[in-house]
XYZ file of N, CA and C in Angstrom:
756
model
N 77.569 -41.996 -22.674
C 76.806 -42.180 -23.925
C 75.341 -42.451 -23.634
N 75.131 -43.280 -22.662
C 73.750 -43.614 -22.282
C 73.036 -42.387 -21.749
N 73.769 -41.580 -20.953
C 73.192 -40.354 -20.407
C 72.813 -39.394 -21.522
N 73.696 -39.322 -22.534
C 73.434 -38.438 -23.681
C 72.185 -38.874 -24.429
N 71.995 -40.170 -24.613
C 70.809 -40.690 -25.299
C 69.543 -40.403 -24.496
N 69.663 -40.513 -23.184
C 68.513 -40.254 -22.311
C 68.070 -38.800 -22.426
N 69.073 -37.897 -22.419
C 68.768 -36.463 -22.538
C 68.131 -36.168 -23.891
N 68.704 -36.794 -24.943
C 68.173 -36.590 -26.303
C 66.723 -37.061 -26.391
N 66.468 -38.251 -25.844
C 65.107 -38.797 -25.872
C 64.141 -37.909 -25.079
N 64.630 -37.387 -23.979
C 63.784 -36.513 -23.161
C 63.447 -35.230 -23.914
N 64.470 -34.670 -24.586
C 64.241 -33.449 -25.368
C 63.250 -33.699 -26.504
N 63.425 -34.856 -27.158
C 62.501 -35.201 -28.248
C 61.077 -35.359 -27.738
N 60.961 -35.963 -26.564
C 59.636 -36.149 -25.965
C 59.002 -34.807 -25.622
N 59.816 -33.903 -25.082
C 59.310 -32.569 -24.729
C 58.893 -31.801 -25.977
N 59.762 -31.897 -27.028
C 59.444 -31.214 -28.294
C 58.157 -31.769 -28.890
N 58.016 -33.103 -28.859
C 56.808 -33.738 -29.387
C 55.572 -33.291 -28.620
N 55.715 -33.211 -27.286
C 54.604 -32.766 -26.441
C 54.215 -31.328 -26.756
N 55.258 -30.485 -26.966
C 54.988 -29.084 -27.307
C 54.283 -28.960 -28.655
N 54.719 -29.773 -29.610
C 54.085 -29.758 -30.941
C 52.621 -30.149 -30.841
N 52.363 -31.215 -30.068
C 50.972 -31.664 -29.880
C 50.146 -30.589 -29.193
N 50.728 -29.956 -28.163
C 50.021 -28.915 -27.420
C 49.721 -27.711 -28.306
N 50.745 -27.308 -29.095
C 50.539 -26.181 -30.013
C 49.476 -26.517 -31.056
N 49.533 -27.755 -31.555
C 48.531 -28.194 -32.531
C 47.133 -28.151 -31.953
N 46.990 -28.576 -30.700
C 45.679 -28.565 -30.040
C 45.164 -27.141 -29.868
N 46.081 -26.241 -29.447
C 45.686 -24.834 -29.262
C 45.245 -24.219 -30.586
N 46.020 -24.506 -31.654
C 45.660 -23.988 -32.983
C 44.307 -24.520 -33.413
N 44.067 -25.812 -33.152
C 42.782 -26.435 -33.517
C 41.623 -25.758 -32.783
N 41.815 -25.505 -31.490
C 40.778 -24.852 -30.701
C 40.506 -23.437 -31.196
N 41.567 -22.721 -31.574
C 41.404 -21.364 -32.101
C 40.633 -21.366 -33.412
N 40.953 -22.338 -34.277
C 40.246 -22.458 -35.560
C 38.770 -22.762 -35.337
N 38.497 -23.712 -34.413
C 37.112 -24.068 -34.117
C 36.353 -22.876 -33.530
N 37.027 -22.130 -32.649
C 36.404 -20.963 -32.033
C 36.088 -19.907 -33.082
N 37.031 -19.710 -34.034
C 36.805 -18.729 -35.096
C 35.638 -19.139 -35.993
N 35.555 -20.444 -36.296
C 34.444 -20.949 -37.112
C 33.110 -20.733 -36.394
N 33.109 -21.034 -35.080
C 31.874 -20.863 -34.302
C 31.458 -19.406 -34.278
N 32.440 -18.512 -34.161
C 32.140 -17.077 -34.138
C 31.573 -16.633 -35.479
N 32.153 -17.131 -36.580
C 31.676 -16.765 -37.912
C 30.245 -17.248 -38.137
N 29.946 -18.462 -37.659
C 28.588 -19.001 -37.794
C 27.594 -18.170 -36.990
N 27.996 -17.814 -35.752
C 27.118 -17.005 -34.898
C 26.860 -15.643 -35.518
N 27.909 -15.020 -36.085
C 27.749 -13.707 -36.709
C 26.863 -13.790 -37.939
N 26.987 -14.878 -38.692
C 26.147 -15.069 -39.875
C 24.689 -15.227 -39.478
N 24.436 -16.059 -38.449
C 23.066 -16.252 -37.969
C 22.498 -14.955 -37.418
N 23.328 -14.212 -36.717
C 22.904 -12.923 -36.169
C 22.490 -11.980 -37.295
N 23.282 -11.934 -38.366
C 22.975 -11.054 -39.501
C 21.664 -11.456 -40.165
N 21.471 -12.767 -40.371
C 20.242 -13.244 -41.006
C 19.014 -12.914 -40.163
N 19.135 -13.084 -38.837
C 18.018 -12.774 -37.953
C 17.741 -11.272 -37.929
N 18.814 -10.484 -37.987
C 18.624 -9.035 -38.008
C 17.901 -8.605 -39.285
N 18.189 -9.267 -40.390
C 17.487 -8.976 -41.647
C 16.003 -9.306 -41.528
N 15.699 -10.410 -40.825
C 14.300 -10.774 -40.599
C 13.583 -9.701 -39.788
N 14.272 -9.217 -38.761
C 13.678 -8.189 -37.909
C 13.375 -6.943 -38.713
N 14.283 -6.556 -39.597
C 14.096 -5.350 -40.408
C 12.905 -5.487 -41.350
N 12.511 -6.730 -41.659
C 11.377 -6.958 -42.559
C 10.035 -7.039 -41.827
N 10.101 -6.990 -40.491
C 8.861 -7.099 -39.725
C 7.984 -5.861 -39.917
N 6.753 -6.058 -40.325
C 5.790 -4.970 -40.432
C 4.455 -5.489 -39.905
N 4.324 -5.406 -38.597
C 3.146 -5.962 -37.949
C 2.354 -4.817 -37.346
N 1.383 -4.306 -38.083
C 0.697 -3.100 -37.666
C -0.805 -3.298 -37.440
N -1.314 -4.510 -37.546
C -2.728 -4.756 -37.320
C -2.963 -5.165 -35.880
N -4.234 -5.224 -35.465
C -4.546 -5.657 -34.106
C -4.052 -7.067 -33.850
N -4.074 -7.921 -34.878
C -3.681 -9.312 -34.703
C -2.187 -9.467 -34.495
N -1.365 -8.488 -34.921
C 0.090 -8.640 -34.814
C 0.756 -7.298 -34.600
N 0.346 -6.579 -33.570
C 0.869 -5.248 -33.303
C 2.067 -5.348 -32.374
N 3.256 -5.507 -32.958
C 4.484 -5.633 -32.199
C 5.478 -4.583 -32.685
N 6.362 -4.179 -31.822
C 7.374 -3.192 -32.166
C 8.666 -3.895 -32.549
N 9.117 -3.775 -33.821
C 10.359 -4.438 -34.234
C 11.560 -4.042 -33.385
N 11.532 -2.844 -32.772
C 12.652 -2.420 -31.932
C 12.839 -3.358 -30.747
N 11.748 -3.980 -30.295
C 11.845 -4.946 -29.197
C 12.818 -6.050 -29.569
N 12.683 -6.571 -30.782
C 13.520 -7.677 -31.206
C 14.942 -7.222 -31.533
N 15.109 -5.984 -31.957
C 16.455 -5.468 -32.166
C 17.182 -5.369 -30.826
N 16.465 -4.951 -29.793
C 17.061 -4.877 -28.457
C 17.461 -6.256 -27.971
N 16.608 -7.244 -28.256
C 16.912 -8.623 -27.859
C 18.155 -9.116 -28.594
N 18.258 -8.791 -29.885
C 19.419 -9.194 -30.665
C 20.702 -8.600 -30.087
N 20.625 -7.343 -29.691
C 21.792 -6.698 -29.087
C 22.177 -7.374 -27.779
N 21.168 -7.773 -26.993
C 21.436 -8.472 -25.738
C 22.116 -9.811 -26.002
N 21.634 -10.510 -27.030
C 22.204 -11.809 -27.368
C 23.654 -11.656 -27.808
N 23.922 -10.626 -28.614
C 25.267 -10.419 -29.122
C 26.265 -10.144 -27.996
N 25.793 -9.523 -26.913
C 26.676 -9.193 -25.799
C 26.810 -10.335 -24.804
N 26.137 -11.433 -25.047
C 26.226 -12.612 -24.172
C 26.663 -13.809 -25.022
N 27.931 -13.841 -25.355
C 28.440 -14.840 -26.285
C 28.187 -16.265 -25.809
N 28.260 -16.475 -24.505
C 28.110 -17.836 -23.990
C 26.698 -18.383 -24.176
N 25.735 -17.498 -24.455
C 24.362 -17.945 -24.660
C 23.925 -17.792 -26.114
N 24.848 -17.427 -26.992
C 24.477 -17.041 -28.349
C 23.719 -18.125 -29.096
N 24.257 -19.321 -29.169
C 23.625 -20.368 -29.968
C 22.229 -20.690 -29.460
N 22.103 -20.849 -28.149
C 20.807 -21.171 -27.550
C 19.799 -20.060 -27.807
N 20.199 -18.819 -27.563
C 19.296 -17.685 -27.704
C 18.900 -17.453 -29.154
N 19.848 -17.592 -30.078
C 19.532 -17.404 -31.493
C 18.528 -18.439 -31.980
N 18.659 -19.658 -31.466
C 17.713 -20.705 -31.849
C 16.313 -20.355 -31.378
N 16.191 -19.873 -30.136
C 14.891 -19.479 -29.603
C 14.333 -18.279 -30.372
N 15.203 -17.323 -30.679
C 14.760 -16.133 -31.388
C 14.292 -16.475 -32.794
N 14.969 -17.419 -33.438
C 14.564 -17.853 -34.772
C 13.142 -18.422 -34.733
N 12.857 -19.213 -33.704
C 11.505 -19.782 -33.559
C 10.468 -18.691 -33.346
N 10.822 -17.695 -32.518
C 9.898 -16.592 -32.247
C 9.616 -15.793 -33.512
N 10.668 -15.472 -34.255
C 10.498 -14.673 -35.471
C 9.695 -15.432 -36.530
N 9.962 -16.730 -36.672
C 9.199 -17.532 -37.622
C 7.719 -17.543 -37.261
N 7.434 -17.645 -35.976
C 6.038 -17.650 -35.515
C 5.369 -16.324 -35.830
N 6.088 -15.227 -35.558
C 5.516 -13.899 -35.792
C 5.333 -13.629 -37.281
N 6.313 -14.026 -38.077
C 6.271 -13.746 -39.510
C 5.254 -14.600 -40.250
N 5.066 -15.838 -39.808
C 4.225 -16.750 -40.568
C 2.948 -17.183 -39.829
N 3.113 -17.698 -38.602
C 1.941 -18.209 -37.888
C 0.991 -17.084 -37.478
N 1.541 -15.918 -37.134
C 0.682 -14.826 -36.672
C -0.216 -14.278 -37.772
N 0.109 -14.594 -39.025
C -0.740 -14.143 -40.135
C -2.023 -14.973 -40.234
N -1.994 -16.123 -39.569
C -3.193 -16.964 -39.553
C -4.230 -16.342 -38.617
N -5.479 -16.587 -38.904
C -6.528 -16.077 -38.028
C -6.477 -16.765 -36.672
N -6.199 -18.070 -36.679
C -6.161 -18.842 -35.437
C -5.003 -19.838 -35.468
N -4.472 -20.140 -34.292
C -3.441 -21.169 -34.133
C -3.890 -22.118 -33.032
N -3.160 -23.202 -32.846
C -3.512 -24.135 -31.782
C -2.954 -23.628 -30.454
N -3.578 -23.967 -29.343
C -3.024 -23.603 -28.031
C -1.598 -24.116 -27.851
N -1.314 -25.300 -28.398
C 0.030 -25.860 -28.301
C 1.053 -24.950 -28.967
N 0.734 -24.437 -30.160
C 1.648 -23.553 -30.886
C 1.857 -22.243 -30.137
N 0.774 -21.678 -29.584
C 0.885 -20.410 -28.870
C 1.716 -20.558 -27.599
N 1.533 -21.652 -26.878
C 2.301 -21.881 -25.645
C 3.773 -22.080 -25.964
N 4.079 -22.839 -27.025
C 5.483 -23.050 -27.404
C 6.135 -21.724 -27.791
N 5.395 -20.870 -28.499
C 5.906 -19.545 -28.857
C 6.213 -18.737 -27.598
N 5.267 -18.727 -26.658
C 5.435 -17.947 -25.432
C 6.626 -18.445 -24.617
N 6.838 -19.743 -24.573
C 7.968 -20.306 -23.834
C 9.298 -19.885 -24.462
N 9.341 -19.839 -25.792
C 10.548 -19.368 -26.474
C 10.801 -17.896 -26.164
N 9.720 -17.122 -26.122
C 9.842 -15.690 -25.823
C 10.381 -15.482 -24.408
N 9.918 -16.279 -23.475
C 10.388 -16.183 -22.090
C 11.873 -16.522 -22.010
N 12.300 -17.553 -22.747
C 13.711 -17.941 -22.734
C 14.594 -16.798 -23.232
N 14.114 -16.055 -24.229
C 14.880 -14.916 -24.742
C 14.948 -13.812 -23.694
N 13.835 -13.543 -23.039
C 13.797 -12.494 -22.020
C 14.697 -12.812 -20.827
N 14.972 -14.098 -20.606
C 15.829 -14.493 -19.488
C 17.247 -13.939 -19.633
N 17.635 -13.610 -20.861
C 18.973 -13.066 -21.087
C 19.144 -11.739 -20.362
N 18.041 -10.994 -20.233
C 18.111 -9.656 -19.657
C 18.149 -9.664 -18.131
N 17.920 -10.803 -17.522
C 17.840 -10.834 -16.063
C 18.977 -11.635 -15.463
N 19.221 -11.422 -14.201
C 20.292 -12.119 -13.489
C 19.915 -13.597 -13.300
N 20.908 -14.495 -13.331
C 20.632 -15.916 -13.075
C 20.010 -16.151 -11.694
N 20.204 -15.187 -10.776
C 19.667 -15.309 -9.423
C 18.223 -14.831 -9.325
N 17.742 -14.148 -10.389
C 16.366 -13.643 -10.372
C 15.381 -14.817 -10.408
N 14.336 -14.719 -9.618
C 13.363 -15.816 -9.523
C 12.344 -15.724 -10.660
N 12.466 -16.612 -11.610
C 11.536 -16.698 -12.735
C 10.912 -18.084 -12.726
N 9.618 -18.124 -12.463
C 8.916 -19.408 -12.369
C 7.980 -19.573 -13.567
N 8.164 -20.649 -14.307
C 7.328 -20.936 -15.474
C 6.765 -22.344 -15.326
N 5.463 -22.445 -15.466
C 4.801 -23.744 -15.289
C 3.764 -23.954 -16.390
N 3.713 -25.165 -16.887
C 2.732 -25.527 -17.921
C 1.909 -26.710 -17.434
N 0.603 -26.536 -17.409
C -0.307 -27.591 -16.950
C -1.269 -27.935 -18.086
N -1.114 -29.114 -18.645
C -1.967 -29.544 -19.757
C -2.763 -30.768 -19.312
N -4.072 -30.686 -19.402
C -4.917 -31.807 -19.008
C -4.808 -32.974 -19.978
N -5.107 -34.141 -19.494
C -5.047 -35.333 -20.338
C -6.246 -35.383 -21.281
N -5.982 -35.919 -22.482
C -7.051 -36.100 -23.493
C -7.782 -34.802 -23.819
N -7.026 -33.703 -23.926
C -7.622 -32.427 -24.317
C -7.590 -32.322 -25.847
N -8.708 -32.650 -26.483
C -8.759 -32.708 -27.948
C -8.605 -31.332 -28.598
N -9.023 -30.302 -27.908
C -8.955 -28.965 -28.488
C -7.549 -28.368 -28.408
N -6.654 -29.029 -27.701
C -5.298 -28.514 -27.525
C -4.552 -28.399 -28.862
N -4.888 -29.283 -29.798
C -4.228 -29.287 -31.108
C -5.129 -28.756 -32.217
N -6.154 -28.025 -31.828
C -7.054 -27.458 -32.829
C -6.866 -25.945 -32.904
N -6.908 -25.368 -34.112
C -6.709 -23.916 -34.271
C -7.907 -23.114 -33.765
N -7.842 -22.723 -32.513
C -8.936 -21.980 -31.887
C -8.455 -20.744 -31.131
N -7.139 -20.556 -31.089
C -6.587 -19.471 -30.292
C -5.999 -18.390 -31.201
N -6.282 -17.139 -30.875
C -5.722 -16.029 -31.640
C -4.211 -15.982 -31.428
N -3.411 -15.873 -32.487
C -1.959 -15.845 -32.324
C -1.485 -14.612 -31.563
N -0.425 -14.760 -30.819
C 0.212 -13.682 -30.042
C -0.684 -13.169 -28.916
N -1.655 -13.968 -28.503
C -2.595 -13.530 -27.472
C -1.929 -13.449 -26.101
N -0.799 -14.124 -25.944
C -0.144 -14.171 -24.632
C 1.001 -13.172 -24.474
N 1.415 -12.552 -25.560
C 2.646 -11.758 -25.527
C 2.544 -10.521 -24.642
N 1.402 -9.829 -24.647
C 1.289 -8.567 -23.915
C 1.422 -8.760 -22.402
N 0.770 -9.786 -21.868
C 0.826 -10.018 -20.425
C 2.239 -10.404 -19.985
N 2.930 -11.190 -20.801
C 4.284 -11.623 -20.457
C 5.261 -10.462 -20.553
N 5.204 -9.713 -21.643
C 6.113 -8.580 -21.817
C 5.868 -7.512 -20.753
N 4.630 -7.354 -20.348
C 4.297 -6.372 -19.311
C 4.978 -6.729 -17.980
N 5.027 -8.025 -17.672
C 5.669 -8.463 -16.427
C 7.161 -8.165 -16.448
N 7.827 -8.462 -17.557
C 9.257 -8.197 -17.663
C 9.540 -6.695 -17.666
N 8.594 -5.926 -18.152
C 8.777 -4.474 -18.220
C 8.680 -3.827 -16.843
N 7.754 -4.290 -16.023
C 7.464 -3.614 -14.761
C 8.091 -4.269 -13.533
N 8.631 -5.458 -13.671
C 9.282 -6.090 -12.523
C 10.658 -5.469 -12.307
N 11.044 -5.305 -11.051
C 12.363 -4.773 -10.723
C 13.341 -5.938 -10.691
N 14.007 -6.185 -11.810
C 14.853 -7.375 -11.922
C 16.130 -7.278 -11.085
N 16.415 -6.093 -10.524
C 17.595 -5.934 -9.680
C 17.286 -6.159 -8.199
N 16.009 -6.205 -7.859
C 15.595 -6.364 -6.467
C 15.663 -7.836 -6.066
N 16.254 -8.091 -4.901
C 16.410 -9.475 -4.437
C 15.066 -10.150 -4.164
N 14.044 -9.361 -3.827
C 12.729 -9.931 -3.513
C 11.823 -10.003 -4.733
N 12.298 -9.535 -5.876
C 11.451 -9.506 -7.072
C 11.310 -10.898 -7.684
N 10.260 -11.065 -8.463
C 10.043 -12.337 -9.139
C 9.034 -12.146 -10.278
N 9.016 -13.113 -11.172
C 7.995 -13.196 -12.216
C 7.516 -14.639 -12.255
N 6.214 -14.806 -12.309
C 5.623 -16.144 -12.392
C 4.694 -16.207 -13.606
N 4.862 -17.234 -14.418
C 4.021 -17.426 -15.604
C 3.479 -18.853 -15.575
N 2.161 -18.970 -15.602
C 1.534 -20.293 -15.570
C 0.597 -20.445 -16.769
N 0.878 -21.432 -17.602
C -0.009 -21.786 -18.712
C -0.821 -23.008 -18.295
N -2.091 -22.961 -18.610
C -2.944 -24.100 -18.251
C -3.966 -24.356 -19.352
N -4.138 -25.620 -19.690
C -5.179 -25.997 -20.642
C -5.906 -27.219 -20.094
N -7.065 -26.948 -19.501
C -7.852 -28.013 -18.889
C -9.327 -27.741 -19.133
N -10.072 -28.813 -19.337
C -11.533 -28.720 -19.535
C -11.880 -27.738 -20.640
N -11.093 -27.783 -21.726
C -11.341 -26.961 -22.922
C -11.155 -25.460 -22.675
N -10.449 -25.115 -21.623
C -10.179 -23.712 -21.306
C -8.676 -23.440 -21.410
N -8.342 -22.360 -22.082
C -6.954 -21.883 -22.103
C -6.806 -20.803 -21.045
N -5.818 -20.967 -20.170
C -5.610 -19.992 -19.095
C -4.149 -19.562 -19.058
N -3.953 -18.296 -18.792
C -2.619 -17.745 -18.624
C -2.637 -16.816 -17.415
N -1.790 -17.118 -16.437
C -1.679 -16.285 -15.243
C -0.247 -15.773 -15.135
N -0.114 -14.465 -15.135
C 1.208 -13.834 -15.039
C 1.216 -12.909 -13.822
N 2.201 -13.082 -12.966
C 2.295 -12.228 -11.775
C 3.737 -11.784 -11.583
N 3.907 -10.612 -11.007
C 5.243 -10.095 -10.739
C 5.215 -9.121 -9.577
N 6.322 -9.088 -8.852
C 6.479 -8.120 -7.767
C 6.635 -6.742 -8.393
N 5.816 -5.790 -7.961
C 5.841 -4.452 -8.532
C 7.114 -3.734 -8.109
N 7.743 -3.094 -9.073
C 8.969 -2.362 -8.795
C 8.669 -1.094 -8.003
N 9.578 -0.752 -7.067
C 9.442 0.493 -6.303
C 9.831 1.706 -7.131
N 10.559 1.437 -8.211
C 10.988 2.531 -9.078
C 9.820 3.035 -9.916
N 9.776 4.323 -10.131
C 8.724 4.908 -10.947
C 9.014 4.652 -12.418
N 7.997 4.163 -13.128
C 8.141 3.899 -14.551
C 7.729 5.138 -15.322
N 8.632 5.622 -16.183
C 8.321 6.800 -16.978
C 7.220 6.488 -17.971
N 6.207 7.324 -18.000
C 5.097 7.118 -18.911
C 5.470 7.605 -20.305
N 5.216 6.789 -21.287
C 5.487 7.158 -22.668
C 4.170 7.441 -23.379
N 4.283 8.129 -24.528
C 3.081 8.501 -25.255
C 2.278 7.287 -25.680
N 2.985 6.194 -26.028
C 2.308 4.997 -26.530
C 2.187 3.920 -25.464
N 2.433 4.277 -24.202
C 2.349 3.279 -23.132
C 0.918 2.816 -22.953
N 0.776 1.524 -22.674
C -0.555 0.966 -22.461
C -1.235 0.501 -23.723
N -0.608 0.743 -24.884
C -1.258 0.363 -26.133
C -1.370 -1.144 -26.277
N -0.389 -1.878 -25.689
C -0.443 -3.334 -25.768
C -1.651 -3.895 -25.057
N -1.913 -3.419 -23.837
C -3.068 -3.895 -23.081
C -4.374 -3.522 -23.764
N -4.425 -2.307 -24.318
C -5.637 -1.881 -25.027
C -5.885 -2.764 -26.235
N -4.818 -3.030 -26.984
C -4.929 -3.887 -28.158
C -5.386 -5.285 -27.775
N -4.850 -5.835 -26.710
C -5.233 -7.169 -26.251
C -6.716 -7.226 -25.926
N -7.203 -6.275 -25.169
C -8.624 -6.266 -24.796
C -9.521 -6.113 -26.020
N -9.106 -5.299 -26.963
C -9.878 -5.132 -28.187
C -9.957 -6.433 -28.968
N -8.824 -7.107 -29.087
C -8.795 -8.378 -29.823
C -9.685 -9.415 -29.151
N -9.590 -9.502 -27.833
C -10.389 -10.484 -27.104
C -11.885 -10.239 -27.298
N -12.291 -8.977 -27.223
C -13.708 -8.645 -27.383
C -14.195 -8.938 -28.800
N -13.360 -8.628 -29.783
C -13.751 -8.844 -31.181
C -13.838 -10.328 -31.504
N -12.850 -11.091 -31.042
C -12.782 -12.507 -31.415
C -13.650 -13.387 -30.524
N -13.530 -13.213 -29.196
C -14.171 -14.145 -28.279
C -15.438 -13.622 -27.609
N -15.727 -12.349 -27.813
C -16.948 -11.750 -27.269
C -17.092 -12.056 -25.773
N -18.048 -12.895 -25.377
C -18.243 -13.191 -23.947
C -17.689 -14.560 -23.540
N -16.806 -15.108 -24.379
C -16.216 -16.412 -24.050
C -14.856 -16.281 -23.347
N -14.538 -15.102 -22.859
C -13.257 -14.919 -22.181
C -13.446 -14.084 -20.914
N -12.416 -14.146 -20.065
C -12.399 -13.318 -18.864
C -10.962 -12.863 -18.624
N -10.776 -11.564 -18.483
C -9.462 -10.989 -18.254
C -9.489 -10.165 -16.975
N -8.762 -10.607 -15.973
C -8.707 -9.918 -14.684
C -7.297 -9.393 -14.434
N -7.214 -8.163 -13.929
C -5.931 -7.566 -13.555
C -6.104 -6.885 -12.205
N -5.250 -7.215 -11.257
C -5.381 -6.618 -9.935
C -4.048 -6.668 -9.191
N -3.963 -5.900 -8.113
C -2.761 -5.840 -7.289
C -3.086 -6.398 -5.909
N -2.206 -7.284 -5.434
C -2.409 -7.898 -4.129
C -1.066 -7.991 -3.414
N -0.923 -7.241 -2.305
C 0.326 -7.239 -1.534
C 1.541 -6.912 -2.398
N 1.435 -5.825 -3.144
C 2.530 -5.363 -4.022
C 2.852 -6.339 -5.143
N 1.925 -7.221 -5.437
C 2.114 -8.171 -6.534
C 1.033 -7.917 -7.585
N 1.467 -7.652 -8.798
C 0.536 -7.431 -9.903
C 0.203 -8.783 -10.531
N -1.085 -9.053 -10.682
C -1.540 -10.335 -11.215
C -2.466 -10.100 -12.406
N -2.187 -10.782 -13.493
C -3.051 -10.738 -14.678
C -3.461 -12.170 -15.005
N -4.760 -12.361 -15.170
C -5.274 -13.714 -15.433
C -6.220 -13.677 -16.629
N -5.884 -14.474 -17.618
C -6.704 -14.587 -18.828
C -7.225 -16.013 -18.947
N -8.520 -16.136 -19.180
C -9.129 -17.455 -19.355
C -10.101 -17.406 -20.524
N -9.947 -18.348 -21.455
C -10.789 -18.381 -22.651
C -11.456 -19.749 -22.753
N -12.770 -19.735 -22.912
C -13.534 -20.970 -23.082
C -13.549 -21.320 -24.572
N -12.655 -22.199 -24.973
C -12.519 -22.521 -26.391
C -13.615 -23.456 -26.890
N -14.231 -24.209 -26.000
C -15.332 -25.072 -26.426
C -16.534 -24.233 -26.824
N -16.866 -23.233 -26.004
C -17.971 -22.340 -26.347
C -17.670 -21.565 -27.618
N -16.416 -21.157 -27.761
C -16.025 -20.420 -28.956
C -16.173 -21.298 -30.206
N -15.746 -22.556 -30.109
C -15.864 -23.469 -31.246
C -17.336 -23.719 -31.580
N -18.139 -23.875 -30.552
C -19.580 -24.086 -30.753
C -20.198 -22.895 -31.472
N -19.816 -21.694 -31.056
C -20.322 -20.486 -31.705
C -19.872 -20.417 -33.165
N -18.610 -20.808 -33.408
C -18.089 -20.808 -34.784
C -18.887 -21.762 -35.671
N -19.189 -22.951 -35.137
C -19.942 -23.935 -35.914
C -21.396 -23.483 -36.151
N -21.940 -22.793 -35.150
C -23.319 -22.315 -35.247
C -23.462 -21.198 -36.276
N -22.523 -20.268 -36.251
C -22.584 -19.105 -37.158
C -22.007 -19.418 -38.533
N -21.283 -20.547 -38.633
C -20.703 -20.928 -39.915
C -19.455 -20.143 -40.222
């Protein structure tokens, strides 16, 4: 009799354990389905934003297909979906709203560029060397003042991701933002790919647009250098925002 009770209790314990285990699995499946539905909803909303993008002026000349490609990359990397969608939302909001302003603060432009870099990381291997550094001087009063043209950093960064050979073990991309002594600086470098890049009809338009914007807005208060050194392409942009502000105050 005692043996029979022991067996019964053991069976009940096993059944109870199975019920708990099944309940846990069902709970996890429900949570996973909810998370998937939320991600798909956010993806749809962001895709609608992309379809509404019409940025055709010098101040905001971007190709909406770029962001559609990014969305597709995000959708195929489920484990990064929430993080990437959050970054993409920030980028799209900046492009849709902040880029319409004549000027933004260096802080806003750097935060936008950092979000853009995080999105681009989806396209590269975790082993690829991507170095990003931000150097902000202490007590820089102009850092929070609207003196920088919006989207001024996008062309140099996108160019690096476009031309770097992300499959090469020796390849790398380095992006350094610096704001010191009232100067905004951006240095982007990458190992040049050995593969030949097919020339497109509209290739180079980003760099041309950037130079045009810089000349129109900052005249002689900026310096843009591009050169190749030991198979490494380097682009360096430096803008004297104090001189620019002084000129703005002088001309009214």
